[in-house]
């Protein structure tokens, strides 16, 4: 089975994000990482590959030149090959899905496609489903447990508090990972060395057929939210402080 | 005048609070509002829906949630009633359903909206985990939005004439993605993403058993119980309780952080809480910079005291 994993390169979770020109972010001093949920996707793809002899994992990332580093990391973790959809313009989720679908569809033997439940930059939480619809395959998101019995995929996904949906899907299908699905491995020294020798295949946006396609959703403006004024620490012994706190919550903040 | 549609989400037959927020938003727009509800009998909900112009009842032999069927049906509803904009909650179900609908209706979707301008088909949503806000516009004929729960203050609906009742048949195409079972959780927990009040514990809780003191406080407040990633990773709390960048984004009116340092990845998951209270024994903990009220002290002393004091206050 040819297993795919779609990963996005995003700013590190610690990064301070500042707006530049109202529509983009200041990339100076930003450290780039693989979106955390996509790491769970990579791990699950690798685990599946280890169970199915003769299978291989291909990581796909759409993004500018720097996106190659995310793919290099996926290769170092154990992916066999990587495809970089070179794209320096802003694409909406629908067009991104079309471009990624083009790459995956070209492989007649694609099986399970792993993704993250959400990319932590646009926080759109929709690409996984749009991609699956584009490929006409079933999809489950927010997945906490994954099993493949050789015939069908069975997943559990978290819905409202504590409850889980059990979903069965034929292969090919798409699975979007949540935290808790697994613990992503670190790249080994050997993995890093091996990854250096693998050539990342580059695909242009024009080749995917998306090209200059119009977006269904356009970004108008980015801004920093207003910061809360700093609050206060209530002094005194625990009992007195707690008494005062409850008074404030009730009479000042009016939340009780 | 535009035609607005709302997806009314029912939970075990109950009317979700998020629906009232959508109803408030739509009523304020002054457009013709269509509320779509999948149920055998809409009567129990008609009082809640009395402010809308049209109630579209989706009927079928088995109305249990199957995402493909629901999405196909809603795409047909959008066509049939020529809806210009269609909204739902950014709930677990909304996250699953709306992207499917976007694909089927070939419409742009803005997810997790904090504010929606139906005139301009624009919305503001948090990006970079809330470190920034983005304003997006949907191009094309139809616009889809999912709205973050607890953002829109619910207002009483002004009832006009009784809504027109229309019906639609559930799409019966064989679903590609099939839900075969729903496993309910043993305990009846409050849904964190919709909770009005949340009590959260961090690494300082030291053990799973100690979460009992948070649960006791939560009971008095009818609150949900959350956790930091450190508490989840240490096995003190289950992963569905995690608040933060790789957990849940919550938006309660009151968030009480107990023994949580206030790392950026935790903060982005709860920063929009109306009031944040921090209980931490380290006066230098970053959480105090972000909290509205703080108490420096040992949570094992402070939390039980707080429970008693709140009990008294709530009488
Ligand atoms: C990619 C990535 C994603 C992440 N996602 C998340 C996420 O979604 N959610 C999340 O929470 N974190 C997340 N983190 C982790 C985050 O960086 C912090 O490590 C974590 O939030 C710390 O949890 P904590 O505050 O419970 O623990 P600590 O930072 O160890 O803080 C414990 C606090 O408890 C106080 N304390 C100790 N004993 C007591 C006592 N008896 N009474 C009162 N106070 C006491 C201490 O003073 C301290 O401030 C993520 C990290 C990364 C790298
Ligand atoms: N540019 C991209 N390249 C590859 N995969 C992506 C890209 N954007 C999003 N994805 C995948 O889709 C998931 C959901 O993204 P989103 O809908 O943007 O929140 C991510 O977790 C990734 O697995």
mmCIF file of C-alpha atoms in Angstrom, chain B:
data_model
loop_
_atom_site.group_PDB
_atom_site.id
_atom_site.type_symbol
_atom_site.label_atom_id
_atom_site.label_comp_id
_atom_site.label_asym_id
_atom_site.label_seq_id
_atom_site.Cartn_x
_atom_site.Cartn_y
_atom_site.Cartn_z
ATOM 1 C CA UNK B 1 -33.061 40.370 1.256
ATOM 2 C CA UNK B 2 -30.791 37.437 1.667
ATOM 3 C CA UNK B 3 -31.718 33.929 2.723
ATOM 4 C CA UNK B 4 -29.882 32.690 5.777
ATOM 5 C CA UNK B 5 -29.805 29.077 6.911
ATOM 6 C CA UNK B 6 -28.890 27.674 10.317
ATOM 7 C CA UNK B 7 -27.940 24.127 11.162
ATOM 8 C CA UNK B 8 -29.703 23.329 14.426
ATOM 9 C CA UNK B 9 -27.651 20.729 16.271
ATOM 10 C CA UNK B 10 -29.491 18.420 18.624
ATOM 11 C CA UNK B 11 -27.668 16.427 21.252
ATOM 12 C CA UNK B 12 -29.572 13.322 22.277
ATOM 13 C CA UNK B 13 -32.721 15.175 21.336
ATOM 14 C CA UNK B 14 -31.778 18.207 23.451
ATOM 15 C CA UNK B 15 -31.448 21.720 22.053
ATOM 16 C CA UNK B 16 -27.828 22.882 22.259
ATOM 17 C CA UNK B 17 -26.996 26.281 23.671
ATOM 18 C CA UNK B 18 -24.874 27.069 20.620
ATOM 19 C CA UNK B 19 -28.105 27.058 18.573
ATOM 20 C CA UNK B 20 -29.378 30.028 20.556
ATOM 21 C CA UNK B 21 -26.237 31.947 19.732
ATOM 22 C CA UNK B 22 -26.744 31.264 16.023
ATOM 23 C CA UNK B 23 -30.402 32.277 16.287
ATOM 24 C CA UNK B 24 -29.397 35.559 17.939
ATOM 25 C CA UNK B 25 -26.803 36.293 15.248
ATOM 26 C CA UNK B 26 -29.205 35.516 12.401
ATOM 27 C CA UNK B 27 -32.162 37.402 13.901
ATOM 28 C CA UNK B 28 -30.044 40.555 14.190
ATOM 29 C CA UNK B 29 -29.209 40.455 10.473
ATOM 30 C CA UNK B 30 -32.820 41.163 9.555
ATOM 31 C CA UNK B 31 -32.741 38.586 6.761
ATOM 32 C CA UNK B 32 -35.062 35.647 6.177
ATOM 33 C CA UNK B 33 -33.879 32.887 8.503
ATOM 34 C CA UNK B 34 -34.299 29.169 7.821
ATOM 35 C CA UNK B 35 -33.596 26.791 10.703
ATOM 36 C CA UNK B 36 -32.786 23.258 9.564
ATOM 37 C CA UNK B 37 -33.437 20.520 12.077
ATOM 38 C CA UNK B 38 -33.093 16.760 11.606
ATOM 39 C CA UNK B 39 -35.910 15.236 13.660
ATOM 40 C CA UNK B 40 -39.062 13.158 13.486
ATOM 41 C CA UNK B 41 -41.073 15.776 15.363
ATOM 42 C CA UNK B 42 -40.099 19.465 15.409
ATOM 43 C CA UNK B 43 -42.757 20.426 17.971
ATOM 44 C CA UNK B 44 -40.477 20.294 21.048
ATOM 45 C CA UNK B 45 -38.179 22.842 19.388
ATOM 46 C CA UNK B 46 -40.749 25.230 17.936
ATOM 47 C CA UNK B 47 -40.700 27.460 20.986
ATOM 48 C CA UNK B 48 -36.924 27.916 20.678
ATOM 49 C CA UNK B 49 -37.301 28.512 16.944
ATOM 50 C CA UNK B 50 -40.189 30.944 17.089
ATOM 51 C CA UNK B 51 -38.078 33.887 15.889
ATOM 52 C CA UNK B 52 -37.221 32.335 12.496
ATOM 53 C CA UNK B 53 -39.244 32.577 9.308
ATOM 54 C CA UNK B 54 -38.909 29.002 8.072
ATOM 55 C CA UNK B 55 -38.281 25.727 9.895
ATOM 56 C CA UNK B 56 -36.984 23.031 7.566
ATOM 57 C CA UNK B 57 -37.598 19.637 9.081
ATOM 58 C CA UNK B 58 -35.452 16.865 7.647
ATOM 59 C CA UNK B 59 -37.276 13.556 7.801
ATOM 60 C CA UNK B 60 -36.104 10.013 7.309
ATOM 61 C CA UNK B 61 -36.394 6.495 8.641
ATOM 62 C CA UNK B 62 -33.064 6.692 10.472
ATOM 63 C CA UNK B 63 -32.002 10.198 11.395
ATOM 64 C CA UNK B 64 -28.936 9.225 13.428
ATOM 65 C CA UNK B 65 -25.929 11.361 12.517
ATOM 66 C CA UNK B 66 -24.135 10.082 9.426
ATOM 67 C CA UNK B 67 -21.896 12.883 8.127
ATOM 68 C CA UNK B 68 -22.152 12.102 4.404
ATOM 69 C CA UNK B 69 -25.944 11.898 4.500
ATOM 70 C CA UNK B 70 -26.295 15.030 6.574
ATOM 71 C CA UNK B 71 -23.944 16.970 4.299
ATOM 72 C CA UNK B 72 -25.682 15.828 1.117
ATOM 73 C CA UNK B 73 -29.059 16.725 2.618
ATOM 74 C CA UNK B 74 -27.893 20.174 3.680
ATOM 75 C CA UNK B 75 -26.415 20.813 0.227
ATOM 76 C CA UNK B 76 -29.874 20.034 -1.170
ATOM 77 C CA UNK B 77 -31.514 22.338 1.392
ATOM 78 C CA UNK B 78 -29.156 25.163 0.382
ATOM 79 C CA UNK B 79 -30.150 24.639 -3.266
ATOM 80 C CA UNK B 80 -33.860 24.269 -2.610
ATOM 81 C CA UNK B 81 -34.209 27.341 -0.416
ATOM 82 C CA UNK B 82 -31.576 29.353 -2.285
ATOM 83 C CA UNK B 83 -29.655 30.062 0.878
ATOM 84 C CA UNK B 84 -26.957 32.699 0.482
ATOM 85 C CA UNK B 85 -25.302 31.942 3.790
ATOM 86 C CA UNK B 86 -25.432 28.880 6.013
ATOM 87 C CA UNK B 87 -24.166 28.764 9.586
ATOM 88 C CA UNK B 88 -23.484 26.187 12.260
ATOM 89 C CA UNK B 89 -21.585 25.890 15.516
ATOM 90 C CA UNK B 90 -17.855 25.082 15.562
ATOM 91 C CA UNK B 91 -18.696 22.059 17.711
ATOM 92 C CA UNK B 92 -17.343 18.532 17.335
ATOM 93 C CA UNK B 93 -20.162 17.828 14.882
ATOM 94 C CA UNK B 94 -19.847 21.181 13.100
ATOM 95 C CA UNK B 95 -16.146 20.533 12.508
ATOM 96 C CA UNK B 96 -17.009 17.198 10.909
ATOM 97 C CA UNK B 97 -20.049 18.287 8.942
ATOM 98 C CA UNK B 98 -19.336 21.736 7.515
ATOM 99 C CA UNK B 99 -16.192 20.934 5.496
ATOM 100 C CA UNK B 100 -18.126 18.057 3.913
ATOM 101 C CA UNK B 101 -20.933 20.468 3.117
ATOM 102 C CA UNK B 102 -18.431 22.993 1.730
ATOM 103 C CA UNK B 103 -17.161 20.374 -0.707
ATOM 104 C CA UNK B 104 -20.638 19.224 -1.725
ATOM 105 C CA UNK B 105 -22.095 22.734 -2.076
ATOM 106 C CA UNK B 106 -18.864 24.044 -3.658
ATOM 107 C CA UNK B 107 -18.959 26.899 -1.184
ATOM 108 C CA UNK B 108 -16.256 28.665 0.790
ATOM 109 C CA UNK B 109 -16.195 27.952 4.523
ATOM 110 C CA UNK B 110 -14.792 30.171 7.268
ATOM 111 C CA UNK B 111 -14.450 28.089 10.419
ATOM 112 C CA UNK B 112 -14.309 29.037 14.091
ATOM 113 C CA UNK B 113 -15.694 32.561 13.580
ATOM 114 C CA UNK B 114 -15.791 35.074 16.427
ATOM 115 C CA UNK B 115 -17.900 37.549 14.454
ATOM 116 C CA UNK B 116 -19.785 37.203 11.175
ATOM 117 C CA UNK B 117 -20.924 40.011 8.895
ATOM 118 C CA UNK B 118 -23.665 38.453 6.781
ATOM 119 C CA UNK B 119 -24.001 41.582 4.596
ATOM 120 C CA UNK B 120 -20.389 41.515 3.497
ATOM 121 C CA UNK B 121 -20.004 37.715 3.824
ATOM 122 C CA UNK B 122 -17.004 38.390 6.017
ATOM 123 C CA UNK B 123 -15.911 36.929 9.309
ATOM 124 C CA UNK B 124 -13.220 37.346 11.911
ATOM 125 C CA UNK B 125 -11.549 34.227 13.229
ATOM 126 C CA UNK B 126 -8.503 33.511 15.392
ATOM 127 C CA UNK B 127 -5.402 32.245 13.602
ATOM 128 C CA UNK B 128 -1.987 31.175 14.920
ATOM 129 C CA UNK B 129 -3.881 29.742 17.903
ATOM 130 C CA UNK B 130 -5.370 33.121 18.683
ATOM 131 C CA UNK B 131 -2.095 35.007 18.569
ATOM 132 C CA UNK B 132 -3.639 36.912 15.628
ATOM 133 C CA UNK B 133 -7.105 37.623 14.273
ATOM 134 C CA UNK B 134 -7.856 37.204 10.578
ATOM 135 C CA UNK B 135 -10.619 38.760 8.568
ATOM 136 C CA UNK B 136 -11.769 36.613 5.661
ATOM 137 C CA UNK B 137 -14.373 37.050 2.952
ATOM 138 C CA UNK B 138 -16.215 34.278 1.162
ATOM 139 C CA UNK B 139 -16.336 34.772 -2.613
ATOM 140 C CA UNK B 140 -18.816 33.048 -4.853
ATOM 141 C CA UNK B 141 -22.505 32.430 -4.488
ATOM 142 C CA UNK B 142 -22.821 30.661 -1.182
ATOM 143 C CA UNK B 143 -21.048 31.278 2.077
ATOM 144 C CA UNK B 144 -20.574 28.878 4.985
ATOM 145 C CA UNK B 145 -19.565 29.814 8.513
ATOM 146 C CA UNK B 146 -19.037 27.887 11.723
ATOM 147 C CA UNK B 147 -19.175 30.010 14.861
ATOM 148 C CA UNK B 148 -17.151 29.388 18.024
ATOM 149 C CA UNK B 149 -19.447 28.495 20.951
ATOM 150 C CA UNK B 150 -19.873 30.986 23.826
ATOM 151 C CA UNK B 151 -18.936 34.023 21.733
ATOM 152 C CA UNK B 152 -22.320 35.545 20.950
ATOM 153 C CA UNK B 153 -24.360 36.712 23.945
ATOM 154 C CA UNK B 154 -27.771 35.069 23.639
ATOM 155 C CA UNK B 155 -30.693 37.454 23.431
ATOM 156 C CA UNK B 156 -34.340 36.623 23.804
ATOM 157 C CA UNK B 157 -35.952 36.105 20.410
ATOM 158 C CA UNK B 158 -38.647 38.459 19.277
ATOM 159 C CA UNK B 159 -41.328 36.225 17.866
ATOM 160 C CA UNK B 160 -43.113 37.363 14.730
ATOM 161 C CA UNK B 161 -45.722 35.271 13.000
ATOM 162 C CA UNK B 162 -45.342 31.513 13.432
ATOM 163 C CA UNK B 163 -42.568 30.056 11.253
ATOM 164 C CA UNK B 164 -43.530 28.288 8.070
ATOM 165 C CA UNK B 165 -42.859 24.558 8.389
ATOM 166 C CA UNK B 166 -41.243 22.864 5.382
ATOM 167 C CA UNK B 167 -39.874 19.387 5.069
ATOM 168 C CA UNK B 168 -37.010 17.730 3.228
ATOM 169 C CA UNK B 169 -36.163 14.067 2.879
ATOM 170 C CA UNK B 170 -32.890 12.774 4.279
ATOM 171 C CA UNK B 171 -30.417 11.852 1.556
ATOM 172 C CA UNK B 172 -30.238 8.069 1.497
ATOM 173 C CA UNK B 173 -27.114 7.574 -0.603
ATOM 174 C CA UNK B 174 -24.882 4.879 0.883
ATOM 175 C CA UNK B 175 -22.390 6.816 3.035
ATOM 176 C CA UNK B 176 -18.700 6.405 2.264
ATOM 177 C CA UNK B 177 -17.818 7.221 5.867
ATOM 178 C CA UNK B 178 -19.961 5.116 8.155
ATOM 179 C CA UNK B 179 -20.422 5.612 11.887
ATOM 180 C CA UNK B 180 -20.956 2.124 13.236
ATOM 181 C CA UNK B 181 -21.159 2.923 16.927
ATOM 182 C CA UNK B 182 -21.140 5.768 19.409
ATOM 183 C CA UNK B 183 -19.426 4.970 22.697
ATOM 184 C CA UNK B 184 -20.790 7.204 25.442
ATOM 185 C CA UNK B 185 -18.481 8.140 28.269
ATOM 186 C CA UNK B 186 -19.265 6.517 31.594
ATOM 187 C CA UNK B 187 -19.298 9.771 33.539
ATOM 188 C CA UNK B 188 -21.559 12.652 32.579
ATOM 189 C CA UNK B 189 -18.974 15.332 32.057
ATOM 190 C CA UNK B 190 -19.582 18.936 31.080
ATOM 191 C CA UNK B 191 -18.471 19.625 27.502
ATOM 192 C CA UNK B 192 -15.396 21.836 27.828
ATOM 193 C CA UNK B 193 -15.826 23.659 24.519
ATOM 194 C CA UNK B 194 -19.255 24.835 25.592
ATOM 195 C CA UNK B 195 -18.731 25.074 29.350
ATOM 196 C CA UNK B 196 -19.572 28.336 31.106
ATOM 197 C CA UNK B 197 -17.061 27.657 33.851
ATOM 198 C CA UNK B 198 -13.909 25.509 33.800
ATOM 199 C CA UNK B 199 -11.632 24.414 36.626
ATOM 200 C CA UNK B 200 -8.251 23.200 35.336
ATOM 201 C CA UNK B 201 -5.343 21.454 36.974
ATOM 202 C CA UNK B 202 -1.678 21.293 35.994
ATOM 203 C CA UNK B 203 1.401 19.300 36.812
ATOM 204 C CA UNK B 204 1.103 20.473 40.415
ATOM 205 C CA UNK B 205 -1.871 18.142 40.922
ATOM 206 C CA UNK B 206 0.764 15.403 41.409
ATOM 207 C CA UNK B 207 -1.613 12.455 40.963
ATOM 208 C CA UNK B 208 -4.795 11.411 39.220
ATOM 209 C CA UNK B 209 -6.620 10.957 42.560
ATOM 210 C CA UNK B 210 -5.981 14.578 43.454
ATOM 211 C CA UNK B 211 -8.214 15.748 40.623
ATOM 212 C CA UNK B 212 -11.059 14.915 43.012
ATOM 213 C CA UNK B 213 -10.591 18.297 44.683
ATOM 214 C CA UNK B 214 -11.084 20.003 41.318
ATOM 215 C CA UNK B 215 -14.094 17.845 40.553
ATOM 216 C CA UNK B 216 -15.617 18.797 43.912
ATOM 217 C CA UNK B 217 -15.150 22.489 43.136
ATOM 218 C CA UNK B 218 -16.502 21.938 39.637
ATOM 219 C CA UNK B 219 -19.610 20.270 41.017
ATOM 220 C CA UNK B 220 -20.456 23.315 43.113
ATOM 221 C CA UNK B 221 -20.025 25.552 40.058
ATOM 222 C CA UNK B 222 -21.556 23.166 37.528
ATOM 223 C CA UNK B 223 -18.220 23.502 35.739
ATOM 224 C CA UNK B 224 -16.140 21.332 33.437
ATOM 225 C CA UNK B 225 -12.735 20.017 34.497
ATOM 226 C CA UNK B 226 -9.724 20.676 32.276
ATOM 227 C CA UNK B 227 -6.010 20.031 32.469
ATOM 228 C CA UNK B 228 -2.669 21.237 31.162
ATOM 229 C CA UNK B 229 -0.657 19.089 28.835
ATOM 230 C CA UNK B 230 1.831 18.376 31.599
ATOM 231 C CA UNK B 231 -1.003 16.900 33.678
ATOM 232 C CA UNK B 232 -2.232 14.848 30.715
ATOM 233 C CA UNK B 233 1.228 13.608 29.787
ATOM 234 C CA UNK B 234 1.871 12.603 33.390
ATOM 235 C CA UNK B 235 -1.310 10.515 33.305
ATOM 236 C CA UNK B 236 -3.216 12.636 35.869
ATOM 237 C CA UNK B 237 -5.949 13.519 33.384
ATOM 238 C CA UNK B 238 -7.309 12.053 30.150
ATOM 239 C CA UNK B 239 -6.308 13.627 26.839
ATOM 240 C CA UNK B 240 -9.828 14.888 26.101
ATOM 241 C CA UNK B 241 -9.385 17.173 29.104
ATOM 242 C CA UNK B 242 -6.361 18.978 27.701
ATOM 243 C CA UNK B 243 -6.754 22.695 27.129
ATOM 244 C CA UNK B 244 -4.347 24.470 24.807
ATOM 245 C CA UNK B 245 -2.777 24.573 21.417
ATOM 246 C CA UNK B 246 -2.785 20.812 20.967
ATOM 247 C CA UNK B 247 -5.856 20.299 23.102
ATOM 248 C CA UNK B 248 -9.164 22.089 23.255
ATOM 249 C CA UNK B 249 -9.770 25.753 22.733
ATOM 250 C CA UNK B 250 -12.207 26.838 25.411
ATOM 251 C CA UNK B 251 -14.122 30.024 25.888
ATOM 252 C CA UNK B 252 -15.882 30.051 29.276
ATOM 253 C CA UNK B 253 -16.920 33.069 31.290
ATOM 254 C CA UNK B 254 -14.746 31.858 34.177
ATOM 255 C CA UNK B 255 -11.533 29.812 33.961
ATOM 256 C CA UNK B 256 -9.803 28.764 37.179
ATOM 257 C CA UNK B 257 -6.231 27.562 36.592
ATOM 258 C CA UNK B 258 -4.847 25.562 39.509
ATOM 259 C CA UNK B 259 -1.133 24.777 39.580
ATOM 260 C CA UNK B 260 -0.646 25.739 35.954
ATOM 261 C CA UNK B 261 2.378 27.860 35.082
ATOM 262 C CA UNK B 262 0.786 29.608 32.096
ATOM 263 C CA UNK B 263 2.952 28.480 29.169
ATOM 264 C CA UNK B 264 2.020 30.091 25.859
ATOM 265 C CA UNK B 265 0.681 26.772 24.497
ATOM 266 C CA UNK B 266 -1.749 26.536 27.406
ATOM 267 C CA UNK B 267 -2.659 30.207 27.381
ATOM 268 C CA UNK B 268 -3.725 30.266 23.702
ATOM 269 C CA UNK B 269 -6.309 27.605 24.496
ATOM 270 C CA UNK B 270 -8.068 29.647 27.189
ATOM 271 C CA UNK B 271 -7.084 33.276 26.664
ATOM 272 C CA UNK B 272 -10.532 34.332 25.468
ATOM 273 C CA UNK B 273 -12.108 33.317 28.781
ATOM 274 C CA UNK B 274 -13.953 36.337 30.136
ATOM 275 C CA UNK B 275 -12.380 36.039 33.586
ATOM 276 C CA UNK B 276 -9.238 34.062 34.418
ATOM 277 C CA UNK B 277 -8.351 33.115 38.001
ATOM 278 C CA UNK B 278 -4.924 31.692 38.812
ATOM 279 C CA UNK B 279 -3.971 29.724 41.884
ATOM 280 C CA UNK B 280 -0.241 29.071 42.027
ATOM 281 C CA UNK B 281 2.303 28.895 44.811
ATOM 282 C CA UNK B 282 4.982 30.654 42.788
ATOM 283 C CA UNK B 283 4.396 34.438 42.740
ATOM 284 C CA UNK B 284 6.624 34.641 39.642
ATOM 285 C CA UNK B 285 4.536 32.164 37.618
ATOM 286 C CA UNK B 286 3.701 33.681 34.194
ATOM 287 C CA UNK B 287 0.026 32.803 34.662
ATOM 288 C CA UNK B 288 -0.329 35.766 37.052
ATOM 289 C CA UNK B 289 0.473 38.164 34.201
ATOM 290 C CA UNK B 290 -2.496 36.791 32.287
ATOM 291 C CA UNK B 291 -5.023 36.267 35.050
ATOM 292 C CA UNK B 292 -7.644 38.789 36.126
ATOM 293 C CA UNK B 293 -7.376 37.591 39.714
ATOM 294 C CA UNK B 294 -4.654 35.577 41.346
ATOM 295 C CA UNK B 295 -4.029 33.890 44.654
ATOM 296 C CA UNK B 296 -0.490 32.951 45.597
ATOM 297 C CA UNK B 297 -0.742 29.797 47.642
ATOM 298 C CA UNK B 298 -0.820 26.014 47.763
ATOM 299 C CA UNK B 299 -3.701 24.777 45.645
ATOM 300 C CA UNK B 300 -4.314 21.903 48.042
ATOM 301 C CA UNK B 301 -5.221 24.511 50.671
ATOM 302 C CA UNK B 302 -6.820 27.130 48.450
ATOM 303 C CA UNK B 303 -9.079 24.962 46.280
ATOM 304 C CA UNK B 304 -11.037 23.330 49.150
ATOM 305 C CA UNK B 305 -11.427 26.754 50.808
ATOM 306 C CA UNK B 306 -12.675 28.170 47.541
ATOM 307 C CA UNK B 307 -15.226 25.394 47.224
ATOM 308 C CA UNK B 308 -16.621 26.133 50.682
ATOM 309 C CA UNK B 309 -16.669 29.881 50.109
ATOM 310 C CA UNK B 310 -18.485 29.525 46.764
ATOM 311 C CA UNK B 311 -20.959 27.114 48.300
ATOM 312 C CA UNK B 312 -21.728 29.770 50.902
ATOM 313 C CA UNK B 313 -21.953 32.535 48.327
ATOM 314 C CA UNK B 314 -24.302 30.573 46.079
ATOM 315 C CA UNK B 315 -26.349 29.727 49.133
#
